mmCIF file of C-alpha atoms and ligand atoms in Angstrom:
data_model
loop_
_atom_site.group_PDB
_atom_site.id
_atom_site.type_symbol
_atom_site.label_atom_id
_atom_site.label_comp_id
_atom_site.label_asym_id
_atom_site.label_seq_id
_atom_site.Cartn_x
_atom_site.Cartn_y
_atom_site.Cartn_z
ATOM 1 C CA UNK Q 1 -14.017 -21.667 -4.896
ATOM 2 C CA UNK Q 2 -10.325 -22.156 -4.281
ATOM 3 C CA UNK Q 3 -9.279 -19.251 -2.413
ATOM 4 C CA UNK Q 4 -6.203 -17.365 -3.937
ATOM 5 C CA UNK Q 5 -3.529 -14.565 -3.386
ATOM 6 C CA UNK Q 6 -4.779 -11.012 -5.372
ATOM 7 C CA UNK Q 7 -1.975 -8.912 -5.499
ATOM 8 C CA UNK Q 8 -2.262 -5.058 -6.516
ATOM 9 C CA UNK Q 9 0.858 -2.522 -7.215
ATOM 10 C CA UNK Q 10 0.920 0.566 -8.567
ATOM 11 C CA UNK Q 11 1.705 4.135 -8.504
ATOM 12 C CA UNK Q 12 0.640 6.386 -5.672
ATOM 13 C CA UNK Q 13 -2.858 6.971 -5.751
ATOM 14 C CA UNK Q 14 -4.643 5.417 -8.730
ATOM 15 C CA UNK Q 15 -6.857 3.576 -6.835
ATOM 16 C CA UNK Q 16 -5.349 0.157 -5.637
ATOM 17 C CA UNK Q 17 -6.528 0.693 -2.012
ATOM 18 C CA UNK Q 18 -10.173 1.518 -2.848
ATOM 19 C CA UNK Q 19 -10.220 -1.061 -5.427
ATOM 20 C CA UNK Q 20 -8.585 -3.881 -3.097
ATOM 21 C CA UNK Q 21 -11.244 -3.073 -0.060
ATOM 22 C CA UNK Q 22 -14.202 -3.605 -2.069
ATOM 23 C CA UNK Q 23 -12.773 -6.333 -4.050
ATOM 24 C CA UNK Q 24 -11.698 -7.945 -0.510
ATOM 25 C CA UNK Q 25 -14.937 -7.569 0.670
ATOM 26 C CA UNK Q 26 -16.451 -9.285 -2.521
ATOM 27 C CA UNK Q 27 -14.380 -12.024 -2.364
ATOM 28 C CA UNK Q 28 -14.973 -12.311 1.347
ATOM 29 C CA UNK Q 29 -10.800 -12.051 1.851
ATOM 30 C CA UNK Q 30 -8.988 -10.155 3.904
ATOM 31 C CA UNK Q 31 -7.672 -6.700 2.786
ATOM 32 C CA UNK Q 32 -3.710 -5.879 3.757
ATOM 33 C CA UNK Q 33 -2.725 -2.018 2.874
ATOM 34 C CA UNK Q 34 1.059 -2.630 3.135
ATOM 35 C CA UNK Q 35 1.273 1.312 1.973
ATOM 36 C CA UNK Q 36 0.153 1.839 5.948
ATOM 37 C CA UNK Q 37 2.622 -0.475 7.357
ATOM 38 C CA UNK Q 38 5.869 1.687 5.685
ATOM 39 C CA UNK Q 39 3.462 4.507 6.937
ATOM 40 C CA UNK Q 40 3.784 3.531 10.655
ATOM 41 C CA UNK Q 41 7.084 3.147 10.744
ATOM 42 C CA UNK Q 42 7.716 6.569 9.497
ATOM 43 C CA UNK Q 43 5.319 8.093 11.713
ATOM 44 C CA UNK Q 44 7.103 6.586 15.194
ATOM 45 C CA UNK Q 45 10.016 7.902 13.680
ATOM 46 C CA UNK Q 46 9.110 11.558 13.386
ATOM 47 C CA UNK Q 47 7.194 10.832 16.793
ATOM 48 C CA UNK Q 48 10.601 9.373 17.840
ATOM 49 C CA UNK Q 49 12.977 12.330 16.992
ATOM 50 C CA UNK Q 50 14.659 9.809 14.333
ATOM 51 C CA UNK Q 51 13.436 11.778 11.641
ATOM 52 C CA UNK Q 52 14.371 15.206 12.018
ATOM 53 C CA UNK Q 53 14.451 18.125 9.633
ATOM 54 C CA UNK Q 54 13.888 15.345 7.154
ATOM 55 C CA UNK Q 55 16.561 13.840 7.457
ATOM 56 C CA UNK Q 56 17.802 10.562 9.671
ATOM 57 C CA UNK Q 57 20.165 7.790 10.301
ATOM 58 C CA UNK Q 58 19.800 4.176 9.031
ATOM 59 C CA UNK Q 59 21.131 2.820 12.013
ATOM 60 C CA UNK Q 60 18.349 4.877 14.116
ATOM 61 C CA UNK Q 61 15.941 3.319 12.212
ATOM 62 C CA UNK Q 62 17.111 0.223 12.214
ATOM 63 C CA UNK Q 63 16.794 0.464 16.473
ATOM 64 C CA UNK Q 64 13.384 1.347 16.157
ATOM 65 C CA UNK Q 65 12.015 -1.312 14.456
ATOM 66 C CA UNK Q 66 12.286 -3.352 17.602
ATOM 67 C CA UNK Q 67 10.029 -0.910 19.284
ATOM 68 C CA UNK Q 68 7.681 -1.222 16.826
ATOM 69 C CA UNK Q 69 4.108 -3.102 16.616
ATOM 70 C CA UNK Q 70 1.775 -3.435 13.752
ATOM 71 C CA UNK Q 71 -1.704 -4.724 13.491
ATOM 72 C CA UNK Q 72 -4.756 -4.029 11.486
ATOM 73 C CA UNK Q 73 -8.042 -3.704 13.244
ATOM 74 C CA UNK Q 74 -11.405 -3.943 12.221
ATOM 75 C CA UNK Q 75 -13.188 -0.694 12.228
ATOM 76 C CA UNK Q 76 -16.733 -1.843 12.261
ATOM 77 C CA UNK Q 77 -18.477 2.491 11.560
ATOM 78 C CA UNK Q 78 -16.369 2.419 8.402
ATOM 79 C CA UNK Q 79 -16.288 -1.251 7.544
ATOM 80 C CA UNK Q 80 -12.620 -1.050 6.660
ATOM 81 C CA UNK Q 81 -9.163 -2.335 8.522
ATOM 82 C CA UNK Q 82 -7.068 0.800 10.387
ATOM 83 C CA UNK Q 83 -3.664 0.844 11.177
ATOM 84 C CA UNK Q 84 -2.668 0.622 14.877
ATOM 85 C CA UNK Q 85 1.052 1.087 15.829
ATOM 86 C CA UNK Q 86 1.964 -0.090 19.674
ATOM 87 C CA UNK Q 87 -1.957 -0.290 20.050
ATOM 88 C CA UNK Q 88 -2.990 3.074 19.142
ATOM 89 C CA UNK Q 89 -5.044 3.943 16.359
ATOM 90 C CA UNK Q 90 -2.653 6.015 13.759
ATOM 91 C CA UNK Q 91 -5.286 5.714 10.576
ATOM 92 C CA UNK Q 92 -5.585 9.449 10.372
ATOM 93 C CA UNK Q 93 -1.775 10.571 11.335
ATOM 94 C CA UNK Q 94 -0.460 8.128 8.702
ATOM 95 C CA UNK Q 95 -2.421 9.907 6.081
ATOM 96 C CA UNK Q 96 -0.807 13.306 6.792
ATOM 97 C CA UNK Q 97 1.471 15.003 4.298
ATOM 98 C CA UNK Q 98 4.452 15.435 6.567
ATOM 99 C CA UNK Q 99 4.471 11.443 6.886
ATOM 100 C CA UNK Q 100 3.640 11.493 2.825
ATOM 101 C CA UNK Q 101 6.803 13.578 2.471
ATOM 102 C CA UNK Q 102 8.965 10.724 4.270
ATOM 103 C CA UNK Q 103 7.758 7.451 3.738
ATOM 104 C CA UNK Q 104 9.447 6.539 0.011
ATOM 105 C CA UNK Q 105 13.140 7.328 2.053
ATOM 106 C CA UNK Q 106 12.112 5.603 5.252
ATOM 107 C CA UNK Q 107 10.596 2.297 2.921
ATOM 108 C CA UNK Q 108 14.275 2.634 1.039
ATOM 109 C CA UNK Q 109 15.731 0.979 4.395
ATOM 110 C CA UNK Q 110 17.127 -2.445 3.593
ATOM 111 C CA UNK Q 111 15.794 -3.540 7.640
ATOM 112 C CA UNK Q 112 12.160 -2.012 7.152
ATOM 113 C CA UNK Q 113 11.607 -3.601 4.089
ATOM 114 C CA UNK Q 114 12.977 -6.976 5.188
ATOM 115 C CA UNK Q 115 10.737 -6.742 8.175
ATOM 116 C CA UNK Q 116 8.114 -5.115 6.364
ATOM 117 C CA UNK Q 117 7.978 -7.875 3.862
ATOM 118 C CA UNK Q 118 8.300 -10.805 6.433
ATOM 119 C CA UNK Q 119 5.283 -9.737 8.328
ATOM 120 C CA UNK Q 120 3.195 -8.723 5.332
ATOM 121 C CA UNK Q 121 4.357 -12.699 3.998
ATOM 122 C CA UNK Q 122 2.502 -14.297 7.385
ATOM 123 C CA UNK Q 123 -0.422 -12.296 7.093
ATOM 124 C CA UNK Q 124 -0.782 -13.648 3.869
ATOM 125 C CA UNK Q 125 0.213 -16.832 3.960
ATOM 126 C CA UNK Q 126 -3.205 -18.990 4.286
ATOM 127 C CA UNK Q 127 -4.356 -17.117 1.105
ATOM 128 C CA UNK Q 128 -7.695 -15.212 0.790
ATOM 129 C CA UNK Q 129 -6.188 -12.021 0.704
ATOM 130 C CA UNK Q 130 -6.254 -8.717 -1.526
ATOM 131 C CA UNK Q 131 -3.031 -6.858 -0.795
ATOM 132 C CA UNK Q 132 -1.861 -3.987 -2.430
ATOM 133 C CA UNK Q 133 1.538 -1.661 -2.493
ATOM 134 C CA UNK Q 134 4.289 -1.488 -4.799
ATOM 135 C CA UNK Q 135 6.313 -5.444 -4.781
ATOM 136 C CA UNK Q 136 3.581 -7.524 -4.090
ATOM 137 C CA UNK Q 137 3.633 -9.364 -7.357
ATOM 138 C CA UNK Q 138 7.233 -8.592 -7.919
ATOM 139 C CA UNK Q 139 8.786 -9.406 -4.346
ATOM 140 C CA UNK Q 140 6.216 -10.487 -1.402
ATOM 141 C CA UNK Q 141 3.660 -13.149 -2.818
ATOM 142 C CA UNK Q 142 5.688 -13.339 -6.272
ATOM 143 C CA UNK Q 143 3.220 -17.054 -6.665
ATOM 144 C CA UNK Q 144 -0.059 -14.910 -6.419
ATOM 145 C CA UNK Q 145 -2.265 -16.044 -8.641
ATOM 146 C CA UNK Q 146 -4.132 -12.677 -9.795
ATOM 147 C CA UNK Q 147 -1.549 -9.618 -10.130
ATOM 148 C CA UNK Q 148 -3.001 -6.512 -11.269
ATOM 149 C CA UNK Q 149 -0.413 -3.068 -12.114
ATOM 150 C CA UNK Q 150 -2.691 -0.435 -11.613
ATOM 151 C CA UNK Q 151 -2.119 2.999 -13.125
ATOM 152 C CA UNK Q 152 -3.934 6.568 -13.864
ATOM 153 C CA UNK Q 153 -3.132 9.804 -15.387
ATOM 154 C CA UNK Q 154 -1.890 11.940 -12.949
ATOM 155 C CA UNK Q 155 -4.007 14.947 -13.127
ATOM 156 C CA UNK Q 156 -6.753 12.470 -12.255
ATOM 157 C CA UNK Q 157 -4.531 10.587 -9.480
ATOM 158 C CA UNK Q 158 -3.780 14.202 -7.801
ATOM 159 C CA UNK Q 159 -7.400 14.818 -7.619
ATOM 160 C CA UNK Q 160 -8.568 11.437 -6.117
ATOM 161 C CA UNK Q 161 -5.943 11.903 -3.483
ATOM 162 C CA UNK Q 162 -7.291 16.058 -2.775
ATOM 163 C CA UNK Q 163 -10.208 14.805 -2.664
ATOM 164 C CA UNK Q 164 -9.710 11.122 -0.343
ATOM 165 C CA UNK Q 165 -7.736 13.640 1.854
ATOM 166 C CA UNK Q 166 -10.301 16.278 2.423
ATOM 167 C CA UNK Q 167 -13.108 13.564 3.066
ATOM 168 C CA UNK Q 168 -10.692 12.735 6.019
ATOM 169 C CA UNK Q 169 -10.395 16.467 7.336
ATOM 170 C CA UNK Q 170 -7.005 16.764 6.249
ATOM 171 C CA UNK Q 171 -5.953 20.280 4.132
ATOM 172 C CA UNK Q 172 -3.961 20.350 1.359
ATOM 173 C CA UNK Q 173 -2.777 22.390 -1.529
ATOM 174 C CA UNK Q 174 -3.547 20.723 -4.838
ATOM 175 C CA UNK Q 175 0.002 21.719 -5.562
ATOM 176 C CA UNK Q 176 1.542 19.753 -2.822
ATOM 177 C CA UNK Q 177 -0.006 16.844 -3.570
ATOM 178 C CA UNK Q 178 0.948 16.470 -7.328
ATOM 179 C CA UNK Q 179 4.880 17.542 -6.032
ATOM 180 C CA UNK Q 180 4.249 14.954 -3.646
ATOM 181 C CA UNK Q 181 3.180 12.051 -5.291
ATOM 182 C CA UNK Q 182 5.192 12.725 -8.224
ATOM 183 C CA UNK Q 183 8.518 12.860 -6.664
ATOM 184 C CA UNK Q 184 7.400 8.928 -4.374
ATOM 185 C CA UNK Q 185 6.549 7.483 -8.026
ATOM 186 C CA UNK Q 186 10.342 8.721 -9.015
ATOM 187 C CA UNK Q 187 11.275 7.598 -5.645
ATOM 188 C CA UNK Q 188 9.563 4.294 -5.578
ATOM 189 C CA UNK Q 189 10.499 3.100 -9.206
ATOM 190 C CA UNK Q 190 14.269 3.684 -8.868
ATOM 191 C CA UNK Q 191 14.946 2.761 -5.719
ATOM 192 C CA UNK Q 192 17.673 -0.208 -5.433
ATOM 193 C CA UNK Q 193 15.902 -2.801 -3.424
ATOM 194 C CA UNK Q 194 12.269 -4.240 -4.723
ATOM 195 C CA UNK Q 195 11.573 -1.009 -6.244
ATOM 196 C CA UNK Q 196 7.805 -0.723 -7.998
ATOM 197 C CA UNK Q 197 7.727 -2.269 -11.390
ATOM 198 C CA UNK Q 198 4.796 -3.991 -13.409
ATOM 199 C CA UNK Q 199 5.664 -7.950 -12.909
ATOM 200 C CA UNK Q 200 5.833 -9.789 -16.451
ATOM 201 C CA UNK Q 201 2.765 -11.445 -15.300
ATOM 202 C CA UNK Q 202 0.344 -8.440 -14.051
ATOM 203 C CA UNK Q 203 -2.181 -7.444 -16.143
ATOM 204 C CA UNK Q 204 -2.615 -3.752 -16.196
ATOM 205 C CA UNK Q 205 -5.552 -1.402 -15.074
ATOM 206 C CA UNK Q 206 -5.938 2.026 -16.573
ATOM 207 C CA UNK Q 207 -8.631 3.229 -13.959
ATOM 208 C CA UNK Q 208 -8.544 6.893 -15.603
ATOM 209 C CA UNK Q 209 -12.086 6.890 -17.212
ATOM 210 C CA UNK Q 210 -13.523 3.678 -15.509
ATOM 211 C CA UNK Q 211 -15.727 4.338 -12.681
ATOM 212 C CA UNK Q 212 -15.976 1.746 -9.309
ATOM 213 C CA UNK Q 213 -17.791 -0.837 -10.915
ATOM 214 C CA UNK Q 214 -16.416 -1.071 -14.202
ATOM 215 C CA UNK Q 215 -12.962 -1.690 -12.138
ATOM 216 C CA UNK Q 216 -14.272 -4.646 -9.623
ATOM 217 C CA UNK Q 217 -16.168 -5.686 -12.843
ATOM 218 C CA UNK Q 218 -12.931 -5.847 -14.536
ATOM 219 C CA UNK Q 219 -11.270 -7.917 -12.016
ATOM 220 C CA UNK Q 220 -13.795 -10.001 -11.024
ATOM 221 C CA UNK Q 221 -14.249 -11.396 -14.672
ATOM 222 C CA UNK Q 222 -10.049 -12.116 -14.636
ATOM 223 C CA UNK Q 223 -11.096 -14.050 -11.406
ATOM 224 C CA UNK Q 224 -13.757 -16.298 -12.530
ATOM 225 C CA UNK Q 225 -11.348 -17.056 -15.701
ATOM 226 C CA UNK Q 226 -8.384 -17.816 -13.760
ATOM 227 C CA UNK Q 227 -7.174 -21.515 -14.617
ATOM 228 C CA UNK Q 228 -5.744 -22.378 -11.163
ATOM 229 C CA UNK Q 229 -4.500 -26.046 -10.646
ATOM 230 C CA UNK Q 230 -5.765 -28.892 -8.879
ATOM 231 C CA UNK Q 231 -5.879 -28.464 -4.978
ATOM 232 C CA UNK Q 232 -3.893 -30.997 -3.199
ATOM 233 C CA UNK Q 233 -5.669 -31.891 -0.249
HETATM 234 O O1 DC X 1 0.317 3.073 -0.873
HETATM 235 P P1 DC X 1 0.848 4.323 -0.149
HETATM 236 O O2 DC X 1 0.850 5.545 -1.017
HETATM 237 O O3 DC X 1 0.165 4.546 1.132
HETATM 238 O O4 DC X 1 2.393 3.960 0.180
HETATM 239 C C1 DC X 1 3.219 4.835 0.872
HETATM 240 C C2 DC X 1 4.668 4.567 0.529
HETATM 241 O O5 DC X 1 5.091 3.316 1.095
HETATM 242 C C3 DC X 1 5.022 4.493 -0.942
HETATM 243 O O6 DC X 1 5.284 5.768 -1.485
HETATM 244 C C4 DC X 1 6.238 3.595 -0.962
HETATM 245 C C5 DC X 1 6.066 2.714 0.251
HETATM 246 N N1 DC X 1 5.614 1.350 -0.084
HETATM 247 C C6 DC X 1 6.586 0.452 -0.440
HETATM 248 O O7 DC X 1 7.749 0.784 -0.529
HETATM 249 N N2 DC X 1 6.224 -0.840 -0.685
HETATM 250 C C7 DC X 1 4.945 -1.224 -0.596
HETATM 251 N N3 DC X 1 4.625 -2.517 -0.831
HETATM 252 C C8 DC X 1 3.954 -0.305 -0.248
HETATM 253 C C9 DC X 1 4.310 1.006 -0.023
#
């Protein structure tokens, strides 16, 4: 079958990246979590001493992007892709809620985003490939042929992400989380440039009372009854 571009936005934890791994793995297609790439970059800048006392300096940032390497890798004990930044393995540090607390401002910079987007745009670019974030169908593959808005109630959301965090070893008030990923859903959908909306053509996914399977069930069907044009050869 033709392979095709599966884009997934959405607000902060409903779901997309679970979701987009096993549907990736499915499909046989790669999986990009652009979430951990605007992750990164705010971790070398706390790292860095850009960030400090929440707070920092476009123009900082800016300089540090040069400095900056991204790469997934293949992590073959839990069959999913981590996040390396200049080589090192940052899968666990980029979950952390002091990096939650400053990734919507840092992915706010005009410069991360532009780079952000260019290199998410080449890792997509021979097709195949699940990604998920917040502009994919609106901004960085706006041709994909499979756009999905994902979305959850957000006592539910809070509990996924307690819950995904703790499985990591990473403590948390259940408090903190809901402040947190209320206030990046505020952040994310009013920002000026590419902020999160549902594209005209995504088809929405409430995943509140649908387990796993009913979700890759639901997708897969709106795969096999895509009508996708003749491949030029
Ligand atoms: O998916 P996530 O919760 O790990 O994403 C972390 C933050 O990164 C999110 O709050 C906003 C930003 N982000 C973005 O601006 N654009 C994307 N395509 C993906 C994430």
């Amino acid at each position: 079958m033709q392979r095709i571009t599966i884009a997934i936005d959405g607000f902060s934890s409903c779901g997309k990246s679970t979701l987009a791994k096993a549907l990736a793995a499915k499909l046989g297609y790669s999986y990009v979590d652009t979430g951990a790439m605007y992750r990164a970059v705010t971790l070398y800048c706390m790292e860095h001493g850009i960030i400090k006392d929440g707070a920092f300096e476009e123009l900082e940032v800016n300089k540090a992007l040069d400095h900056i390497q991204l790469d997934f890798r293949y992590n073959s004990q839990t069959h999913a892709s981590d996040m390396y930044l200049n080589g090192r393995n940052v899968e666990k540090e980029i979950r952390q809620m002091d990096v939650s607390n400053m990734v919507s401002p840092i992915s706010k910079v005009h410069e991360v985003r532009k780079r952000m987007v260019a290199l998410q745009r080449l890792m997509g670019k021979d097709k195949g490939v699940v990604m998920d974030g917040r502009d994919i169908g609106t901004n960085v593959f706006t041709d994909a042929e499979l756009k999905i808005f994902m979305t959850a109630d957000n006592d539910i959301r809070t509990q996924r992400r307690v819950d995904e965090l703790k499985a990591k070893g990473i403590k948390v008030s259940v408090d903190d989380v809901r402040k947190n990923l209320m206030e990046r859903d505020y952040e994310d959908s009013h920002r000026k440039e590419n902020p999160l909306t549902q594209a005209p053509d995504a088809i929405v996914l409430d995943n509140s009372d649908l387990t796993r399977e009913e979700q890759m069930d639901f997708v897969l069907k709106l795969v096999m009854e895509l009508k996708l044009p003749e491949q030029s050869v």
